[in-house]
Coordinates of C-alpha atoms in Angstrom, one line a residue:
X19 CA 0.0 0.0 0.0
X20 CA 2.8 2.4 0.9
X21 CA 4.6 1.6 -2.3
X22 CA 1.5 2.3 -4.4
X23 CA 1.0 5.6 -2.5
X24 CA 4.6 6.5 -3.2
X25 CA 4.2 5.7 -6.9
X26 CA 1.0 7.8 -7.0
X27 CA 2.8 10.8 -5.4
X28 CA 5.7 10.3 -7.8
X29 CA 3.3 10.4 -10.8
X30 CA 1.6 13.5 -9.5
X31 CA 4.9 15.2 -9.0
X32 CA 6.1 14.3 -12.5
X33 CA 2.9 15.6 -14.2
X34 CA 2.1 18.5 -11.8
X35 CA 3.8 21.1 -14.0
X36 CA 2.0 20.0 -17.1
X37 CA -1.3 20.0 -15.3
X38 CA -0.6 23.4 -13.9
X39 CA 0.2 24.8 -17.4
X40 CA -3.1 23.4 -18.7
X41 CA -5.1 24.9 -15.8
X42 CA -3.5 28.3 -16.4
X43 CA -4.5 28.2 -20.1
X44 CA -8.1 27.1 -19.1
X45 CA -8.3 29.9 -16.6
X46 CA -8.1 32.4 -19.5
X47 CA -11.5 30.9 -20.7
X48 CA -13.3 29.6 -17.7
X49 CA -14.8 31.9 -15.0
X50 CA -13.1 31.5 -11.5
X51 CA -15.1 32.0 -8.3
X52 CA -14.0 34.8 -5.9
X53 CA -12.8 32.5 -3.2
X54 CA -10.8 30.3 -5.5
X55 CA -9.3 33.4 -7.2
X56 CA -8.2 34.6 -3.7
X57 CA -6.4 31.3 -3.2
X58 CA -4.7 31.4 -6.6
X59 CA -3.6 35.0 -6.0
X60 CA -2.0 34.0 -2.6
X61 CA -0.2 31.2 -4.4
X62 CA 1.0 33.7 -7.0
X63 CA 2.5 35.9 -4.3
X64 CA 4.0 32.8 -2.5
X65 CA 5.6 31.6 -5.8
X66 CA 7.2 35.0 -6.4
X67 CA 8.6 35.1 -2.8
X68 CA 10.0 31.5 -3.2
X69 CA 11.7 32.4 -6.5
X70 CA 13.3 35.5 -4.9
X71 CA 14.5 33.5 -1.9
X72 CA 16.0 30.8 -4.2
X73 CA 17.9 33.5 -6.1
X74 CA 19.2 35.0 -2.9
X75 CA 20.4 31.6 -1.6
X76 CA 21.9 30.4 -5.0
X77 CA 25.7 31.0 -4.9
X78 CA 26.3 31.0 -8.7
X79 CA 23.7 32.5 -11.1
X80 CA 24.0 29.8 -13.7
X81 CA 23.3 27.1 -11.0
X82 CA 19.6 28.2 -11.2
X83 CA 19.3 26.9 -14.8
X84 CA 15.6 26.6 -14.7
X85 CA 15.0 30.2 -13.8
X86 CA 14.1 31.4 -17.4
X87 CA 11.4 28.7 -17.6
X88 CA 10.1 29.5 -14.1
X89 CA 10.0 33.2 -15.1
X90 CA 7.9 32.3 -18.2
X91 CA 5.6 30.1 -16.1
X92 CA 5.1 32.7 -13.4
X93 CA 4.5 35.4 -15.9
X94 CA 1.8 33.4 -17.7
X95 CA 0.3 32.5 -14.3
X96 CA 0.1 36.1 -13.3
X97 CA -1.4 37.2 -16.6
X98 CA -4.0 34.4 -16.3
X99 CA -5.0 35.7 -12.8
X100 CA -5.3 39.2 -14.3
X101 CA -7.7 37.9 -16.9
X102 CA -9.7 36.0 -14.2
X103 CA -9.9 39.1 -11.9
X104 CA -10.9 41.3 -14.9
X105 CA -13.8 38.9 -15.7
X106 CA -14.9 38.8 -12.1
X107 CA -14.8 42.6 -11.7
X108 CA -16.8 43.3 -14.9
X109 CA -19.4 40.6 -14.2
X110 CA -19.9 41.0 -10.4
X111 CA -19.0 44.5 -9.4
X112 CA -22.0 46.2 -11.0
X113 CA -24.5 44.0 -9.2
X114 CA -22.8 43.6 -5.8
X115 CA -21.1 46.9 -5.4
X116 CA -17.7 47.5 -3.7
X117 CA -18.7 46.4 -0.2
X118 CA -20.3 43.1 -1.2
X119 CA -17.7 42.2 -3.9
X120 CA -16.6 38.5 -3.6
X121 CA -12.9 39.2 -4.3
X122 CA -11.5 39.7 -0.8
X123 CA -7.9 39.9 -1.9
X124 CA -8.7 42.7 -4.4
X125 CA -10.6 44.6 -1.8
X126 CA -8.0 44.0 0.9
X127 CA -5.2 45.3 -1.4
X128 CA -7.1 48.4 -2.5
X129 CA -8.0 49.2 1.2
X130 CA -4.4 48.7 2.4
X131 CA -2.8 50.9 -0.2
X132 CA -5.4 53.6 -0.3
X133 CA -5.8 53.7 3.5
X134 CA -9.6 53.3 3.3
X135 CA -11.8 50.9 5.2
X136 CA -13.7 48.4 3.0
X137 CA -17.0 49.7 4.2
X138 CA -16.2 53.4 4.0
X139 CA -13.9 54.3 1.1
X140 CA -12.8 57.9 0.5
X141 CA -11.8 59.9 -2.6
X142 CA -8.5 60.8 -1.0
X143 CA -7.6 57.2 -0.5
X144 CA -8.5 56.5 -4.1
X145 CA -6.0 59.2 -5.3
X146 CA -3.3 57.9 -3.0
X147 CA -3.8 54.4 -4.4
X148 CA -3.5 55.6 -8.0
X149 CA -0.3 57.5 -7.1
X150 CA 1.3 54.5 -5.4
X151 CA 0.3 52.3 -8.4
X152 CA 1.9 54.6 -10.9
X153 CA 5.0 54.9 -8.7
X154 CA 5.4 51.1 -8.6
X155 CA 4.9 50.9 -12.3
X156 CA 7.6 53.5 -12.9
X157 CA 10.1 51.8 -10.5
X158 CA 9.5 48.5 -12.1
X159 CA 9.7 49.7 -15.8
X160 CA 12.4 52.3 -15.7
X161 CA 14.6 51.1 -12.9
X162 CA 14.5 47.4 -12.4
X163 CA 13.2 45.9 -15.6
X164 CA 15.1 48.2 -18.0
X165 CA 18.4 47.7 -16.1
X166 CA 17.9 43.9 -15.8
X167 CA 17.2 43.7 -19.6
X168 CA 20.3 45.6 -20.4
X169 CA 22.5 43.5 -18.1
X170 CA 21.1 40.3 -19.6
X171 CA 21.9 41.5 -23.1
X172 CA 25.5 42.5 -22.2
X173 CA 26.1 39.3 -20.2
X174 CA 24.8 37.1 -23.1
X175 CA 27.0 38.9 -25.6
X176 CA 30.1 38.7 -23.5
X177 CA 29.5 35.1 -22.7
X178 CA 29.3 34.1 -26.3
X179 CA 32.3 36.2 -27.3
X180 CA 34.5 34.6 -24.6
X181 CA 33.3 31.1 -25.2
X182 CA 36.2 30.0 -27.5
X183 CA 38.8 31.6 -25.2
X184 CA 37.4 29.8 -22.2
X185 CA 37.4 26.5 -24.0
X186 CA 41.0 27.1 -25.2
X187 CA 42.0 27.9 -21.6
X188 CA 40.6 24.6 -20.4
X189 CA 42.4 22.7 -23.2
X190 CA 45.7 24.5 -22.2
X191 CA 45.3 23.5 -18.6
X192 CA 44.5 19.9 -19.7
X193 CA 47.6 19.8 -22.0
X194 CA 49.9 21.2 -19.3
X195 CA 48.7 18.5 -16.8
X196 CA 47.0 20.9 -14.4
X197 CA 43.7 19.1 -14.6
X198 CA 42.5 15.7 -15.6
X199 CA 40.2 14.7 -18.4
X200 CA 37.2 14.5 -16.1
X201 CA 37.9 18.0 -14.6
X202 CA 38.2 19.4 -18.1
X203 CA 34.9 17.9 -19.1
X204 CA 33.3 19.4 -15.9
X205 CA 34.8 22.8 -16.6
X206 CA 33.6 22.8 -20.2
X207 CA 30.1 21.7 -19.1
X208 CA 30.1 24.6 -16.6
X209 CA 31.1 27.1 -19.3
X210 CA 28.4 25.7 -21.6
X211 CA 25.9 26.0 -18.8
X212 CA 26.8 29.6 -18.2
X213 CA 26.5 30.4 -21.9
X214 CA 23.1 28.7 -22.2
X215 CA 21.8 30.4 -19.0
X216 CA 22.8 33.9 -20.0
X217 CA 21.6 33.4 -23.6
X218 CA 18.2 32.2 -22.2
X219 CA 18.1 35.1 -19.8
X220 CA 18.6 37.6 -22.6
X221 CA 15.2 36.5 -23.9
X222 CA 13.5 35.7 -20.6
X223 CA 14.1 39.3 -19.3
X224 CA 11.6 40.3 -22.1
X225 CA 8.9 38.3 -20.3
X226 CA 9.2 40.7 -17.3
X227 CA 9.0 43.9 -19.3
X228 CA 6.1 42.5 -21.3
X229 CA 4.3 41.5 -18.1
X230 CA 4.6 45.1 -16.9
X231 CA 3.2 46.5 -20.1
X232 CA 0.4 44.0 -20.1
X233 CA -0.4 44.9 -16.5
X234 CA -0.7 48.6 -17.4
X235 CA -3.0 47.7 -20.4
X236 CA -5.2 45.4 -18.3
X237 CA -5.5 48.1 -15.6
X238 CA -6.7 50.7 -18.1
X239 CA -9.1 48.2 -19.7
X240 CA -10.5 47.3 -16.3
X241 CA -11.1 50.9 -15.4
X242 CA -12.7 52.0 -18.7
X243 CA -14.7 48.9 -19.4
X244 CA -15.8 48.8 -15.7
X245 CA -17.2 52.3 -15.8
X246 CA -19.0 51.6 -19.1
X247 CA -20.4 48.3 -17.8
X248 CA -21.5 49.8 -14.5
X249 CA -23.4 52.7 -16.1
X250 CA -24.8 50.9 -19.2
X251 CA -25.7 47.5 -17.6
X252 CA -25.7 48.0 -13.9
X253 CA -27.6 51.3 -13.7
X254 CA -25.0 52.9 -11.6
X255 CA -24.2 56.6 -11.6
X256 CA -20.9 57.8 -13.0
X257 CA -19.5 58.6 -9.6
X258 CA -20.6 55.3 -8.1
X259 CA -19.2 53.4 -11.1
X260 CA -15.9 55.4 -11.1
X261 CA -15.4 54.8 -7.4
X262 CA -16.3 51.1 -7.4
X263 CA -14.3 50.1 -10.4
X264 CA -11.4 52.4 -9.7
X265 CA -10.8 50.9 -6.2
X266 CA -11.2 47.3 -7.6
X267 CA -8.9 48.2 -10.4
X268 CA -6.3 49.5 -8.0
X269 CA -6.5 46.4 -5.9
X270 CA -6.2 44.2 -9.0
X271 CA -3.3 46.2 -10.4
X272 CA -1.3 46.2 -7.2
X273 CA -2.1 42.6 -6.5
X274 CA -0.7 41.7 -10.0
X275 CA 2.3 44.1 -9.9
X276 CA 3.5 42.9 -6.5
X277 CA 4.5 39.4 -7.7
X278 CA 5.8 40.9 -10.9
X279 CA 7.9 43.4 -8.9
X280 CA 9.4 40.5 -6.9
X281 CA 10.2 38.6 -10.1
X282 CA 11.7 41.6 -11.7
X283 CA 13.9 42.1 -8.6
X284 CA 14.9 38.4 -8.7
X285 CA 15.7 38.8 -12.4
X286 CA 17.9 41.8 -11.7
X287 CA 19.7 39.9 -8.9
X288 CA 20.4 36.8 -10.9
X289 CA 21.7 38.5 -14.0
X290 CA 24.0 40.8 -12.0
X291 CA 25.4 37.8 -10.1
X292 CA 28.9 36.5 -10.6
X293 CA 30.7 33.2 -10.6
X294 CA 31.5 33.2 -6.9
X295 CA 30.7 30.1 -4.8
X296 CA 29.2 32.2 -2.0
X297 CA 25.6 33.3 -1.5
X298 CA 24.8 37.0 -1.6
X299 CA 24.7 37.3 2.2
X300 CA 28.2 35.9 2.6
X301 CA 29.5 38.2 -0.1
X302 CA 27.9 41.3 1.5
X303 CA 29.4 40.3 4.9
X304 CA 32.8 39.8 3.4
X305 CA 33.0 42.8 1.1
X306 CA 31.4 45.3 3.5
X307 CA 33.8 44.5 6.3
X308 CA 37.1 45.0 4.3
X309 CA 37.9 48.1 6.3
X310 CA 36.6 49.5 9.6
X311 CA 37.7 53.0 8.7
X312 CA 34.8 53.2 6.3
X313 CA 32.3 53.1 9.2
X314 CA 34.4 55.4 11.4
X315 CA 34.3 58.0 8.7
X316 CA 30.6 57.5 8.1
X317 CA 29.9 57.9 11.8
X318 CA 32.0 61.1 12.1
X319 CA 30.1 62.5 9.0
X320 CA 26.7 61.8 10.6
X321 CA 27.9 63.3 13.9
X322 CA 29.0 66.5 12.1
X323 CA 25.7 66.7 10.2
X324 CA 23.9 66.8 13.6
X325 CA 25.5 70.2 14.2
X326 CA 23.6 71.7 11.2
X327 CA 20.6 73.7 12.3
X328 CA 17.2 72.1 11.9
X329 CA 18.7 68.6 11.3
X330 CA 17.4 65.9 13.6
X331 CA 20.5 65.7 15.9
X332 CA 18.7 63.2 18.2
X333 CA 18.9 60.7 15.3
X334 CA 22.1 61.6 13.6
X335 CA 24.2 61.7 16.7
X336 CA 23.3 58.2 18.0
X337 CA 23.6 56.7 14.5
X338 CA 27.0 58.3 14.0
X339 CA 28.2 57.0 17.4
X340 CA 26.9 53.5 16.4
X341 CA 28.7 53.5 13.1
X342 CA 31.9 54.8 14.7
X343 CA 31.8 52.2 17.4
X344 CA 31.2 49.4 14.9
X345 CA 34.1 50.7 12.7
X346 CA 36.4 50.8 15.8
X347 CA 35.5 47.2 16.8
X348 CA 36.1 46.1 13.2
X349 CA 39.5 47.8 13.0
X350 CA 40.6 46.1 16.3
X351 CA 39.4 42.8 15.0
X352 CA 41.3 43.2 11.7
X353 CA 44.5 44.2 13.5
X354 CA 44.2 41.2 15.8
X355 CA 43.6 38.9 12.9
X356 CA 46.6 40.3 11.0
X357 CA 48.8 40.0 14.0
X358 CA 47.7 36.4 14.6
X359 CA 48.3 35.5 10.9
X360 CA 51.8 37.1 11.0
X361 CA 52.6 35.2 14.2
X362 CA 51.5 31.9 12.5
X363 CA 53.7 32.6 9.5
X364 CA 56.7 33.4 11.7
X365 CA 56.2 30.2 13.7
X366 CA 55.9 28.2 10.5
X367 CA 59.1 29.8 9.2
X368 CA 60.9 29.1 12.4
X369 CA 59.8 25.5 12.4
X370 CA 61.1 25.1 8.8
X371 CA 64.5 26.6 9.7
X372 CA 64.7 24.6 12.9
X373 CA 64.1 21.4 11.1
X374 CA 66.8 22.1 8.6
X375 CA 64.4 21.7 5.7
X376 CA 64.9 24.4 3.0
X377 CA 62.5 25.2 0.3
X378 CA 63.4 23.8 -3.1
X379 CA 64.8 26.5 -5.5
X380 CA 62.9 24.8 -8.3
X381 CA 59.7 26.6 -9.2
X382 CA 57.6 23.9 -11.1
X383 CA 54.9 26.4 -12.2
X384 CA 57.2 28.6 -14.3
X385 CA 56.2 28.6 -18.0
X386 CA 59.8 27.9 -19.1
X387 CA 62.6 27.0 -16.8
X388 CA 66.3 26.3 -17.5
X389 CA 68.1 24.4 -14.7
X390 CA 71.9 24.4 -14.6
X391 CA 74.4 22.3 -12.8
X392 CA 76.8 24.3 -10.6
X393 CA 79.6 23.9 -13.1
X394 CA 77.6 25.7 -15.7
X395 CA 76.8 28.8 -13.6
X396 CA 79.6 30.8 -15.3
X397 CA 77.5 30.7 -18.5
X398 CA 75.0 33.1 -16.9
X399 CA 77.4 35.2 -14.9
X400 CA 77.7 38.7 -16.4
X401 CA 80.7 39.4 -14.2
X402 CA 82.6 36.8 -16.2
X403 CA 81.4 38.1 -19.6
X404 CA 78.7 35.4 -20.2
X405 CA 76.3 36.2 -23.0
X406 CA 73.7 33.5 -22.5
X407 CA 71.1 35.9 -20.9
X408 CA 71.5 38.5 -23.6
X409 CA 71.2 35.8 -26.3
X410 CA 68.0 34.4 -24.8
X411 CA 66.5 37.9 -24.6
X412 CA 67.5 38.6 -28.2
X413 CA 66.0 35.3 -29.5
X414 CA 62.7 36.0 -27.7
X415 CA 62.5 39.5 -29.2
X416 CA 63.3 38.2 -32.7
X417 CA 60.7 35.4 -32.4
X418 CA 58.1 38.0 -31.4
X419 CA 58.9 40.4 -34.2
X420 CA 59.5 37.8 -37.0
X421 CA 57.1 35.0 -36.2
X422 CA 54.6 36.8 -34.0
X423 CA 55.3 34.2 -31.3
X424 CA 55.7 35.7 -27.8
X425 CA 57.9 33.3 -25.9
X426 CA 57.3 33.5 -22.2
X427 CA 60.1 34.6 -19.9
X428 CA 62.6 31.8 -19.3
X429 CA 63.7 31.4 -15.7
X430 CA 67.3 30.3 -15.3
X431 CA 68.2 28.7 -11.9
X432 CA 70.8 26.3 -10.5
X433 CA 69.8 22.9 -9.4
X434 CA 72.2 21.0 -7.1
X435 CA 70.5 17.7 -7.9
X436 CA 71.9 17.8 -11.5
X437 CA 75.4 16.7 -12.5
X438 CA 77.9 19.6 -12.5
X439 CA 78.0 19.8 -16.3
X440 CA 74.3 18.9 -16.9
X441 CA 71.3 21.1 -17.7
X442 CA 67.6 20.5 -17.9
X443 CA 64.9 22.4 -19.7
X444 CA 61.4 22.3 -18.2
X445 CA 57.9 23.4 -19.4
X446 CA 55.5 24.0 -16.6
X447 CA 57.6 21.9 -14.3
X448 CA 57.7 19.0 -16.7
X449 CA 61.2 18.1 -18.1
X450 CA 61.3 18.6 -21.9
X451 CA 65.0 17.9 -22.5
X452 CA 68.2 17.2 -20.7
X453 CA 71.9 17.2 -21.8
X454 CA 75.4 18.0 -20.9
X455 CA 77.9 20.8 -21.7
X456 CA 81.7 20.5 -21.4
X457 CA 83.0 24.0 -20.7
X458 CA 86.1 24.8 -22.7
X459 CA 85.1 22.3 -25.4
X460 CA 83.3 22.7 -28.7
X461 CA 80.6 20.3 -30.1
X462 CA 81.4 19.2 -33.7
X463 CA 79.1 17.5 -36.2
X464 CA 80.0 16.0 -39.5
X465 CA 77.9 17.7 -42.2
X466 CA 78.9 15.2 -44.8
X467 CA 81.8 17.1 -46.2
X468 CA 84.5 16.1 -43.7
X469 CA 87.8 15.2 -45.3
X470 CA 89.2 13.3 -42.3
X471 CA 88.2 11.9 -39.0
X472 CA 88.6 14.1 -35.9
X473 CA 89.3 12.5 -32.6
X474 CA 87.2 13.5 -29.6
X475 CA 84.7 12.5 -27.0
X476 CA 81.6 11.0 -28.7
X477 CA 78.2 12.5 -27.9
X478 CA 74.9 13.4 -29.5
X479 CA 73.4 16.7 -30.7
X480 CA 70.7 17.5 -28.0
X481 CA 68.5 19.3 -30.6
X482 CA 68.2 16.6 -33.3
X483 CA 70.1 13.6 -31.8
X484 CA 72.8 13.5 -34.6
X485 CA 76.2 12.0 -33.7
X486 CA 78.7 14.6 -32.6
X487 CA 82.0 14.9 -30.7
X488 CA 83.5 17.2 -28.1
X489 CA 86.8 18.7 -29.1
X490 CA 89.0 20.9 -27.0
X491 CA 90.1 24.5 -27.7
X492 CA 93.5 23.2 -28.9
X493 CA 91.9 21.1 -31.6
X494 CA 89.4 23.7 -32.9
X495 CA 91.5 24.8 -35.9
X496 CA 92.0 21.2 -36.9
X497 CA 88.3 20.5 -36.8
X498 CA 87.5 23.6 -38.9
X499 CA 90.0 22.5 -41.5
X500 CA 88.4 19.0 -41.6
X501 CA 85.1 20.8 -42.7
X502 CA 83.2 19.8 -39.6
X503 CA 80.7 22.2 -38.2
X504 CA 81.2 23.6 -34.7

């Protein structure tokens, strides 16, 4: 029995979204009773609050991948409720009047905003309600929705433009051995998820702006059609029809714009998010406590403002003292934290020196690194007239100018683990080549035109692996005459 119930609940959960979508579409055609409409409006507000909270507690914007679809669903749901409330107002208000209207949520919102009682509405409250409604529309259209739409467009464009560079960077990390194949796939999937999310948000933000425009249009239709219906069909006077339908229209408009405002706010938050793995609350706490002097200066400024005539000193002075005290505590905490960190570093350094363990001079993360045995150090000593450093610099410059290839800086260090006359060339800490150099000797290779054999120590050319020999300074002229290449 329990298993059947679990399967039933699972099937309901799987098909709940499809059923809800069908019901929203049907609500555009079928009349909805006032009590059921109140329940659906409460669900609409709850849905908007839940979406906003999920956005606030989602560390990375692209983690909420289903947000564009939820935004479309919530927008259609809100517009469906607007149609249902419009039908209820036009069909019931003329016969029941404002006091006996069955839409309790509509009356409650209109009375809360206008400051009227449901049984005794006033003209002043009606004007206040219209002003608040217009202000909310302006805030949502000009400030939140327009800004969120622009940010969505820019984020989508920059995400698409940087797609190839991000993929190339992942491939470079994979080729250098920084990450494994699985990590590379995960990074590429995250990049693709970011691109898909911001591309979808570029279009989904239009749902919010369209919802606001539709809400304004529905409000105007409600008001005009309601007055005409009340006078022509309900036998109401112009003043009664205007008062009744205006108040119900205000309640309907505000009840529809409140969830829309929350969704617009959530949209703005999610498109202005970043790739940090922290929720917005942790980010605010971290970034607003970087320096306590910020709050000390703010507190002093508020305290000085309390000296200006006619300013509320009884508010400015306590707030200034509170800010200054908070900044002072924060500065003390930061100094104590810095001193503790410094002490820990000194203790760790003293432990290393006491144990006789020295840090390795090899830096494995250098792009290019040339390690030399101690006998080869004179090759890079400028005091002894060495030209290796200058030649390396000249070759890097010529490669950049002639080939357009910018060779990274080559770090040259000594490595006591190598043989005295040995050197090693590393790329990102991985050895790419190793060979030996005999100081005071020349490497000779037979180019095919040698007239006689030259005696010397056999070796191999480190670049191509060709046979070669080491000849001393005394035998240099003999090797040149034998047509070998030095």
